[in-house]
C-alpha cells in the first residue's frame, strides 16, 4: 500500500480525556475535542483526498522513510523520520497524564517534541485543524510564541519554541535544536516550554510504566497484552468512567457498504467485555471508574429499560446524523455522528450490568465495595432481565429491521439472575437467593427448550427461539457458565457454528443476510471466541496456531480494528476496537504457558 493511501496503520495516543491517532508518516490525522465524542478537529483520516487539512504533520525535506515504536509500556509514540541526505529527526507524541496537586492532570492537549538526531534536517510543519466536522479550516490569530486556532466556541492554543511564522506559512526550515509544541487550552503557557514539556513527557512516561507494572500478564505474549491493556485504558473517559467501543467513527466494516457507524460511545456490552479482560490482568482502576458510571446509568433509569449505549457523559439521546463536509475513509461515506442504536431494544444489557457489578461485593481490593443498597439497585436491573428474557430484541448484532428472542440475550438474562443469587447467598439474604435462583432455573429451562434445534446431527442451540440459524455468540455459553465445555450440547453447537461460520482462519458473526446484505468481512472478536472454544474443547495446539495467525494481522502499533477481510486479511471497521483487543488479552491468558513452568 502506498504511503499516500489512507489505511489503518495508526498509532493511538491519549490521556483518558482526549485521544489522537498518528499515521505512519507522523501525521495526527484523527483527534476530537474536548473529548472522544467531540468535534474531530483533526479529521483528515475521514477527509478523502483532502489530506493537507484536518491534520498536524511534520515532514522532512527529501524524506525517504519513517519508522515508529512506542516508548516501552507507554502510549508515548516515537517516530523517526529520515531524509535522503542522511538527516534524521525523532518526534515524541503524547497527551500529558500524571498526578499533580493531588489529582490527575489530563488536559485537552497534544504535546509533540522534535529532536534532531543527525545531519542538518529541514522540516515543514503543517498544522491545519478544522471545525464543525470538517466544515472549514480553523481561523488563526497569533503572538510571538503562540498561535490560536478557533476550532469552535473555544480556541486551542499552540505554544512553542519553534518559529511561529514558519509554522503559520508551512515553510521549510532548518532544525538545529530540540523543538517543543503544546497544543492545548487557550491560556498562556506557564513556565519555560522546553523544560515544562520535557517534564510532562517524563512524568507521563512514569505514570504509564508504573500502571503497566501492576498488570498480571501471562508469561507468553506480554508485549502484546500490555499494548492492548494500555489502549483499552485509553478508551475510558476518566471523568465519568465510561468506556467507548472505539476511538473513531465511520470506518466502514467493509468497502463501500454503508456499514459506517459512530463507535465513540459507551456500549454496555462492549464495556462489560473490556472490564472483564482488564480484571483478569488486575487493572481494577478501570473497573472502579466504570462501576461508578454504571451506578449513574442505573439511577437514571429508575428501574426502567436500560439502553444498549450512552454517551461518555451518560446522555441517552444520540441522534444519528451525517457530516456532509467529510468524504469518509478513502472517500467511502457517509461519516456518521451519533448512533441510532440507542433507540434499540437489546435485552442482553441487563446481564452485562449485573456481571461486572457483582465483583464489587466480593473483591476486598476495591476502594469502594458494594453495599446492601447497591444490591437493592442491582435487583431492579435483575427485575428487567427477568421481565425481558423471553421478549424479542435487536440482539447483540443490532439488527435494524427485525427482532427475535435471541438466545444470547436470554442467556445474559439467566446470568443476571444467577449472579444475583450468588451475591444474595454471600450477603446472607437467603430469601433473595432462593428468589433469584428460582428465576434463573426458569430461564434456563426456557432456553434449553426453546433455543434447542433438533436435527439429524444430534441438535444444536440456535441463535434465536424462532429460527435455527447460527451466530458466533453461541460460543459464549461456556464463558457465561451456562454450559460446561464438555457438555455434549455445547460440543454439537460448536461443531455446527464452526461448520457454518468459519472461513479459514476467520469467523463470521453470522452468515445470513442482514439489513445491508450478506456479510463481507469477519468480525475479529468472533475469531477469538473460536480460539477460546478450540481450547475449551481440547484443541489447544490448533488454538495456539490460529491465535498466532491473528496476532500477525495486527497493525504495527500492535492493535486491531473491528473487522477483517477473510480473503485478504485487510483490516476494516472502527479502530482501535475494544472487542478485538479484549480477544487478544483473553486468549493469551488462556493459551500461554504458566509462569510456574519457566521459573
CSV table of N, CA, C and O in Angstrom, one decimal, residues 76-170:
chain,number,residue,atom,x,y,z
A,76,UNK,N,3.3,6.7,24.6
A,76,UNK,CA,4.2,7.8,24.0
A,76,UNK,C,4.8,7.2,22.7
A,76,UNK,O,5.5,6.2,22.8
A,77,UNK,N,4.5,7.9,21.6
A,77,UNK,CA,4.9,7.4,20.3
A,77,UNK,C,6.2,8.1,19.9
A,77,UNK,O,6.3,9.3,19.9
A,78,UNK,N,7.2,7.3,19.4
A,78,UNK,CA,8.4,7.8,18.8
A,78,UNK,C,8.4,7.5,17.3
A,78,UNK,O,8.4,6.4,16.9
A,79,UNK,N,8.5,8.6,16.5
A,79,UNK,CA,8.6,8.5,15.1
A,79,UNK,C,9.9,9.0,14.6
A,79,UNK,O,10.3,10.1,14.9
A,80,UNK,N,10.6,8.2,13.8
A,80,UNK,CA,11.9,8.6,13.3
A,80,UNK,C,11.8,8.8,11.8
A,80,UNK,O,11.4,7.9,11.0
A,81,UNK,N,12.1,10.1,11.4
A,81,UNK,CA,12.0,10.5,10.0
A,81,UNK,C,13.4,10.6,9.5
A,81,UNK,O,14.3,11.3,10.1
A,82,UNK,N,13.7,10.0,8.3
A,82,UNK,CA,15.0,10.1,7.7
A,82,UNK,C,14.8,10.7,6.3
A,82,UNK,O,13.9,10.4,5.6
A,83,UNK,N,15.8,11.6,5.9
A,83,UNK,CA,15.8,12.2,4.6
A,83,UNK,C,16.9,11.6,3.7
A,83,UNK,O,17.9,10.9,4.2
A,84,UNK,N,16.9,11.9,2.5
A,84,UNK,CA,17.8,11.3,1.5
A,84,UNK,C,19.2,11.7,1.7
A,84,UNK,O,20.2,11.1,1.4
A,85,UNK,N,19.4,12.9,2.4
A,85,UNK,CA,20.8,13.4,2.7
A,85,UNK,C,21.3,12.9,4.0
A,85,UNK,O,22.4,13.3,4.4
A,86,UNK,N,20.6,12.0,4.6
A,86,UNK,CA,21.1,11.4,5.9
A,86,UNK,C,20.6,12.1,7.1
A,86,UNK,O,20.9,11.6,8.2
A,87,UNK,N,19.9,13.2,7.0
A,87,UNK,CA,19.5,13.9,8.2
A,87,UNK,C,18.3,13.1,8.8
A,87,UNK,O,17.5,12.5,8.1
A,88,UNK,N,18.2,13.2,10.1
A,88,UNK,CA,17.2,12.5,10.9
A,88,UNK,C,16.6,13.3,12.0
A,88,UNK,O,17.4,14.1,12.7
A,89,UNK,N,15.3,13.2,12.2
A,89,UNK,CA,14.7,13.8,13.4
A,89,UNK,C,13.9,12.7,14.1
A,89,UNK,O,13.4,11.7,13.4
A,90,UNK,N,13.7,12.8,15.4
A,90,UNK,CA,12.7,11.9,16.1
A,90,UNK,C,11.7,12.8,16.7
A,90,UNK,O,11.9,13.9,17.2
A,91,UNK,N,10.4,12.3,16.6
A,91,UNK,CA,9.3,13.0,17.1
A,91,UNK,C,8.7,12.2,18.3
A,91,UNK,O,8.4,11.0,18.1
A,92,UNK,N,8.4,12.8,19.4
A,92,UNK,CA,7.8,12.2,20.5
A,92,UNK,C,6.4,12.8,20.6
A,92,UNK,O,6.2,14.0,20.7
A,93,UNK,N,5.4,11.9,20.6
A,93,UNK,CA,4.0,12.3,20.6
A,93,UNK,C,3.3,11.8,21.9
A,93,UNK,O,3.4,10.6,22.1
A,94,UNK,N,2.6,12.6,22.6
A,94,UNK,CA,1.9,12.1,23.8
A,94,UNK,C,0.8,13.2,24.2
A,94,UNK,O,0.9,14.3,23.8
A,95,UNK,N,-0.1,12.7,25.0
A,95,UNK,CA,-1.0,13.6,25.7
A,95,UNK,C,-0.7,13.5,27.2
A,95,UNK,O,-0.7,12.4,27.7
A,96,UNK,N,-0.4,14.6,27.9
A,96,UNK,CA,0.1,14.5,29.3
A,96,UNK,C,-0.9,13.8,30.2
A,96,UNK,O,-2.1,14.1,30.1
A,97,UNK,N,-0.4,13.0,31.1
A,97,UNK,CA,-1.2,12.3,32.1
A,97,UNK,C,-0.3,12.0,33.3
A,97,UNK,O,0.6,11.1,33.1
A,98,UNK,N,-0.5,12.6,34.4
A,98,UNK,CA,0.2,12.3,35.6
A,98,UNK,C,-0.5,13.0,36.8
A,98,UNK,O,-1.3,13.9,36.6
A,99,UNK,N,-0.1,12.6,38.0
A,99,UNK,CA,-0.7,13.2,39.2
A,99,UNK,C,0.0,14.5,39.5
A,99,UNK,O,1.2,14.6,39.5
A,100,UNK,N,-0.9,15.5,39.7
A,100,UNK,CA,-0.4,16.9,40.1
A,100,UNK,C,-1.3,17.5,41.0
A,100,UNK,O,-2.5,17.5,40.8
A,101,UNK,N,-0.8,18.1,42.1
A,101,UNK,CA,-1.7,18.8,43.1
A,101,UNK,C,-2.8,17.9,43.6
A,101,UNK,O,-3.9,18.3,43.8
A,102,UNK,N,-2.5,16.6,43.8
A,102,UNK,CA,-3.5,15.7,44.4
A,102,UNK,C,-4.5,15.2,43.4
A,102,UNK,O,-5.5,14.5,43.8
A,103,UNK,N,-4.4,15.5,42.1
A,103,UNK,CA,-5.4,15.0,41.2
A,103,UNK,C,-4.7,14.7,39.8
A,103,UNK,O,-3.6,15.1,39.6
A,104,UNK,N,-5.4,14.0,39.0
A,104,UNK,CA,-4.8,13.6,37.7
A,104,UNK,C,-4.8,14.7,36.7
A,104,UNK,O,-5.9,15.3,36.4
A,105,UNK,N,-3.7,15.1,36.2
A,105,UNK,CA,-3.6,16.2,35.2
A,105,UNK,C,-3.7,15.5,33.9
A,105,UNK,O,-2.9,14.7,33.4
A,106,UNK,N,-4.8,15.8,33.2
A,106,UNK,CA,-5.1,15.1,31.9
A,106,UNK,C,-5.8,16.2,31.0
A,106,UNK,O,-7.0,16.1,30.7
A,107,UNK,N,-5.0,17.2,30.6
A,107,UNK,CA,-5.6,18.3,29.9
A,107,UNK,C,-6.1,17.9,28.4
A,107,UNK,O,-5.7,16.9,27.9
A,108,UNK,N,-6.9,18.8,27.9
A,108,UNK,CA,-7.3,18.7,26.5
A,108,UNK,C,-6.1,19.2,25.7
A,108,UNK,O,-6.0,20.4,25.3
A,109,UNK,N,-5.1,18.3,25.5
A,109,UNK,CA,-3.9,18.8,24.9
A,109,UNK,C,-3.1,17.7,24.2
A,109,UNK,O,-3.2,16.5,24.6
A,110,UNK,N,-2.4,18.1,23.2
A,110,UNK,CA,-1.4,17.2,22.5
A,110,UNK,C,-0.1,17.8,22.6
A,110,UNK,O,0.1,19.0,22.2
A,111,UNK,N,0.9,17.0,23.0
A,111,UNK,CA,2.3,17.5,23.1
A,111,UNK,C,3.2,16.8,22.1
A,111,UNK,O,3.0,15.5,21.9
A,112,UNK,N,4.1,17.5,21.4
A,112,UNK,CA,5.0,16.9,20.4
A,112,UNK,C,6.4,17.6,20.6
A,112,UNK,O,6.5,18.8,20.7
A,113,UNK,N,7.4,16.7,20.6
A,113,UNK,CA,8.8,17.2,20.7
A,113,UNK,C,9.5,16.7,19.5
A,113,UNK,O,9.5,15.5,19.1
A,114,UNK,N,10.2,17.6,18.8
A,114,UNK,CA,11.0,17.3,17.6
A,114,UNK,C,12.5,17.3,18.1
A,114,UNK,O,12.9,18.4,18.5
A,115,UNK,N,13.2,16.2,17.9
A,115,UNK,CA,14.6,16.2,18.3
A,115,UNK,C,15.5,15.9,17.0
A,115,UNK,O,15.3,14.8,16.4
A,116,UNK,N,16.4,16.8,16.6
A,116,UNK,CA,17.3,16.5,15.5
A,116,UNK,C,18.3,15.5,16.0
A,116,UNK,O,18.9,15.6,17.1
A,117,UNK,N,18.5,14.4,15.2
A,117,UNK,CA,19.4,13.3,15.6
A,117,UNK,C,20.6,13.3,14.8
A,117,UNK,O,21.7,13.0,15.3
A,118,UNK,N,20.5,13.6,13.4
A,118,UNK,CA,21.7,13.5,12.6
A,118,UNK,C,21.6,14.5,11.4
A,118,UNK,O,20.5,14.9,11.0
A,119,UNK,N,22.7,15.0,10.9
A,119,UNK,CA,22.7,15.8,9.8
A,119,UNK,C,22.2,17.2,10.1
A,119,UNK,O,22.2,17.7,11.2
A,120,UNK,N,21.6,17.9,9.0
A,120,UNK,CA,21.0,19.2,9.1
A,120,UNK,C,19.6,19.1,8.6
A,120,UNK,O,19.3,19.5,7.5
A,121,UNK,N,18.7,18.5,9.4
A,121,UNK,CA,17.3,18.3,8.9
A,121,UNK,C,16.6,19.6,8.7
A,121,UNK,O,16.7,20.6,9.4
A,122,UNK,N,15.8,19.6,7.6
A,122,UNK,CA,15.0,20.7,7.2
A,122,UNK,C,13.5,20.2,7.3
A,122,UNK,O,13.2,19.2,6.6
A,123,UNK,N,12.7,20.9,8.0
A,123,UNK,CA,11.4,20.4,8.4
A,123,UNK,C,10.3,21.4,8.0
A,123,UNK,O,10.5,22.6,8.0
A,124,UNK,N,9.2,20.8,7.6
A,124,UNK,CA,7.9,21.5,7.4
A,124,UNK,C,6.9,21.1,8.3
A,124,UNK,O,6.7,19.9,8.5
A,125,UNK,N,6.2,22.0,9.0
A,125,UNK,CA,5.1,21.7,9.9
A,125,UNK,C,3.8,22.2,9.3
A,125,UNK,O,3.6,23.3,8.9
A,126,UNK,N,2.9,21.2,9.2
A,126,UNK,CA,1.5,21.5,8.7
A,126,UNK,C,0.6,21.3,9.8
A,126,UNK,O,0.4,20.2,10.3
A,127,UNK,N,0.0,22.4,10.3
A,127,UNK,CA,-0.9,22.3,11.4
A,127,UNK,C,-2.2,23.1,11.0
A,127,UNK,O,-2.3,24.3,11.0
A,128,UNK,N,-3.2,22.3,10.6
A,128,UNK,CA,-4.5,22.8,10.0
A,128,UNK,C,-5.7,22.1,10.6
A,128,UNK,O,-6.3,21.3,10.0
A,129,UNK,N,-6.0,22.4,11.9
A,129,UNK,CA,-7.2,21.9,12.5
A,129,UNK,C,-8.4,22.5,11.8
A,129,UNK,O,-8.4,23.5,11.2
A,130,UNK,N,-9.5,21.7,11.9
A,130,UNK,CA,-10.8,22.1,11.3
A,130,UNK,C,-11.9,22.3,12.4
A,130,UNK,O,-11.6,22.0,13.5
A,131,UNK,N,-13.0,22.7,12.0
A,131,UNK,CA,-14.1,22.8,12.9
A,131,UNK,C,-15.4,22.4,12.3
A,131,UNK,O,-15.5,22.3,11.1
A,132,UNK,N,-16.4,22.1,13.2
A,132,UNK,CA,-17.7,21.7,12.7
A,132,UNK,C,-17.7,20.5,11.8
A,132,UNK,O,-18.3,20.5,10.7
A,133,UNK,N,-17.0,19.5,12.2
A,133,UNK,CA,-16.9,18.2,11.4
A,133,UNK,C,-16.5,18.5,10.0
A,133,UNK,O,-17.1,18.1,9.0
A,134,UNK,N,-15.4,19.2,9.8
A,134,UNK,CA,-14.7,19.4,8.5
A,134,UNK,C,-15.4,20.5,7.7
A,134,UNK,O,-15.0,20.6,6.5
A,135,UNK,N,-16.2,21.3,8.3
A,135,UNK,CA,-16.9,22.4,7.5
A,135,UNK,C,-15.9,23.4,7.0
A,135,UNK,O,-16.1,24.0,5.9
A,136,UNK,N,-14.9,23.8,7.9
A,136,UNK,CA,-14.0,24.8,7.5
A,136,UNK,C,-12.7,24.7,8.3
A,136,UNK,O,-12.7,24.1,9.4
A,137,UNK,N,-11.6,25.2,7.7
A,137,UNK,CA,-10.3,25.2,8.4
A,137,UNK,C,-10.4,26.3,9.5
A,137,UNK,O,-11.0,27.4,9.3
A,138,UNK,N,-9.9,26.0,10.7
A,138,UNK,CA,-10.0,26.9,11.8
A,138,UNK,C,-9.2,28.2,11.5
A,138,UNK,O,-8.1,28.2,11.0
A,139,UNK,N,-9.8,29.3,11.8
A,139,UNK,CA,-9.1,30.6,11.7
A,139,UNK,C,-8.1,30.7,12.7
A,139,UNK,O,-8.1,30.1,13.8
A,140,UNK,N,-7.1,31.6,12.5
A,140,UNK,CA,-5.9,31.7,13.4
A,140,UNK,C,-5.7,33.2,13.8
A,140,UNK,O,-6.0,34.1,13.0
A,141,UNK,N,-5.2,33.3,15.0
A,141,UNK,CA,-4.5,34.6,15.4
A,141,UNK,C,-3.2,34.1,16.1
A,141,UNK,O,-3.1,33.0,16.5
A,142,UNK,N,-2.3,35.0,16.2
A,142,UNK,CA,-1.0,34.6,16.8
A,142,UNK,C,-0.3,35.7,17.5
A,142,UNK,O,-0.6,36.9,17.3
A,143,UNK,N,0.6,35.3,18.4
A,143,UNK,CA,1.5,36.2,19.0
A,143,UNK,C,2.9,35.7,18.8
A,143,UNK,O,3.2,35.0,17.8
A,144,UNK,N,3.9,36.2,19.6
A,144,UNK,CA,5.3,35.9,19.3
A,144,UNK,C,5.6,34.4,19.4
A,144,UNK,O,6.4,33.9,18.6
A,145,UNK,N,5.0,33.7,20.4
A,145,UNK,CA,5.4,32.3,20.7
A,145,UNK,C,4.1,31.4,20.7
A,145,UNK,O,4.2,30.3,21.3
A,146,UNK,N,3.0,31.9,20.1
A,146,UNK,CA,1.8,31.1,20.2
A,146,UNK,C,1.0,31.3,18.9
A,146,UNK,O,1.1,32.4,18.3
A,147,UNK,N,0.1,30.4,18.6
A,147,UNK,CA,-0.9,30.5,17.6
A,147,UNK,C,-2.2,30.0,18.2
A,147,UNK,O,-2.3,29.0,18.8
A,148,UNK,N,-3.3,30.8,18.0
A,148,UNK,CA,-4.6,30.4,18.5
A,148,UNK,C,-5.4,29.9,17.3
A,148,UNK,O,-5.4,30.5,16.2
A,149,UNK,N,-6.1,28.7,17.4
A,149,UNK,CA,-6.9,28.1,16.4
A,149,UNK,C,-8.3,28.1,16.9
A,149,UNK,O,-8.6,27.5,17.9
A,150,UNK,N,-9.2,28.8,16.1
A,150,UNK,CA,-10.6,29.0,16.5
A,150,UNK,C,-11.4,27.8,16.0
A,150,UNK,O,-12.0,27.8,15.0
A,151,UNK,N,-11.4,26.7,16.8
A,151,UNK,CA,-12.0,25.5,16.4
A,151,UNK,C,-13.4,25.3,16.8
A,151,UNK,O,-14.1,24.3,16.6
A,152,UNK,N,-14.0,26.4,17.4
A,152,UNK,CA,-15.4,26.3,17.9
A,152,UNK,C,-15.6,27.5,18.8
A,152,UNK,O,-14.9,28.5,18.8
A,153,UNK,N,-16.5,27.3,19.8
A,153,UNK,CA,-16.8,28.3,20.8
A,153,UNK,C,-15.5,28.6,21.6
A,153,UNK,O,-15.3,29.7,22.1
A,154,UNK,N,-14.7,27.6,21.7
A,154,UNK,CA,-13.4,27.8,22.4
A,154,UNK,C,-12.3,27.6,21.4
A,154,UNK,O,-12.4,27.0,20.4
A,155,UNK,N,-11.1,28.1,21.7
A,155,UNK,CA,-9.9,28.0,20.9
A,155,UNK,C,-8.9,27.0,21.5
A,155,UNK,O,-8.9,26.8,22.7
A,156,UNK,N,-8.1,26.5,20.6
A,156,UNK,CA,-6.9,25.8,21.0
A,156,UNK,C,-5.7,26.7,20.8
A,156,UNK,O,-5.7,27.5,19.9
A,157,UNK,N,-4.7,26.6,21.7
A,157,UNK,CA,-3.5,27.5,21.6
A,157,UNK,C,-2.3,26.6,21.5
A,157,UNK,O,-2.1,25.7,22.3
A,158,UNK,N,-1.5,26.8,20.4
A,158,UNK,CA,-0.2,26.2,20.3
A,158,UNK,C,0.8,27.1,20.9
A,158,UNK,O,1.0,28.2,20.5
A,159,UNK,N,1.5,26.6,21.9
A,159,UNK,CA,2.6,27.2,22.5
A,159,UNK,C,3.9,26.5,22.0
A,159,UNK,O,3.9,25.2,22.1
A,160,UNK,N,4.9,27.2,21.6
A,160,UNK,CA,6.1,26.5,21.0
A,160,UNK,C,7.3,27.4,21.1
A,160,UNK,O,7.2,28.6,21.1
A,161,UNK,N,8.5,26.7,21.0
A,161,UNK,CA,9.7,27.5,20.9
A,161,UNK,C,10.2,27.3,19.4
A,161,UNK,O,11.4,27.7,19.1
A,162,UNK,N,9.4,26.8,18.5
A,162,UNK,CA,9.7,26.8,17.1
A,162,UNK,C,9.3,28.1,16.5
A,162,UNK,O,8.5,28.9,17.1
A,163,UNK,N,9.8,28.5,15.3
A,163,UNK,CA,9.5,29.7,14.7
A,163,UNK,C,8.0,29.8,14.3
A,163,UNK,O,7.6,29.0,13.4
A,164,UNK,N,7.2,30.6,14.9
A,164,UNK,CA,5.8,30.7,14.7
A,164,UNK,C,5.5,31.0,13.3
A,164,UNK,O,4.5,30.4,12.6
A,165,UNK,N,6.2,31.9,12.7
A,165,UNK,CA,5.9,32.3,11.3
A,165,UNK,C,6.1,31.1,10.3
A,165,UNK,O,5.3,31.0,9.4
A,166,UNK,N,7.1,30.3,10.5
A,166,UNK,CA,7.3,29.2,9.7
A,166,UNK,C,6.1,28.2,9.8
A,166,UNK,O,5.7,27.6,8.8
A,167,UNK,N,5.7,28.0,11.0
A,167,UNK,CA,4.5,27.1,11.2
A,167,UNK,C,3.3,27.6,10.5
A,167,UNK,O,2.6,26.9,9.8
A,168,UNK,N,3.0,28.9,10.7
A,168,UNK,CA,1.8,29.5,10.0
A,168,UNK,C,1.9,29.4,8.5
A,168,UNK,O,0.9,29.1,7.8
A,169,UNK,N,3.1,29.6,7.9
A,169,UNK,CA,3.3,29.6,6.5
A,169,UNK,C,3.6,28.3,5.9
A,169,UNK,O,3.7,28.1,4.7
A,170,UNK,N,3.8,27.3,6.7
A,170,UNK,CA,4.2,25.9,6.3
A,170,UNK,C,5.5,26.0,5.5
A,170,UNK,O,5.7,25.3,4.5
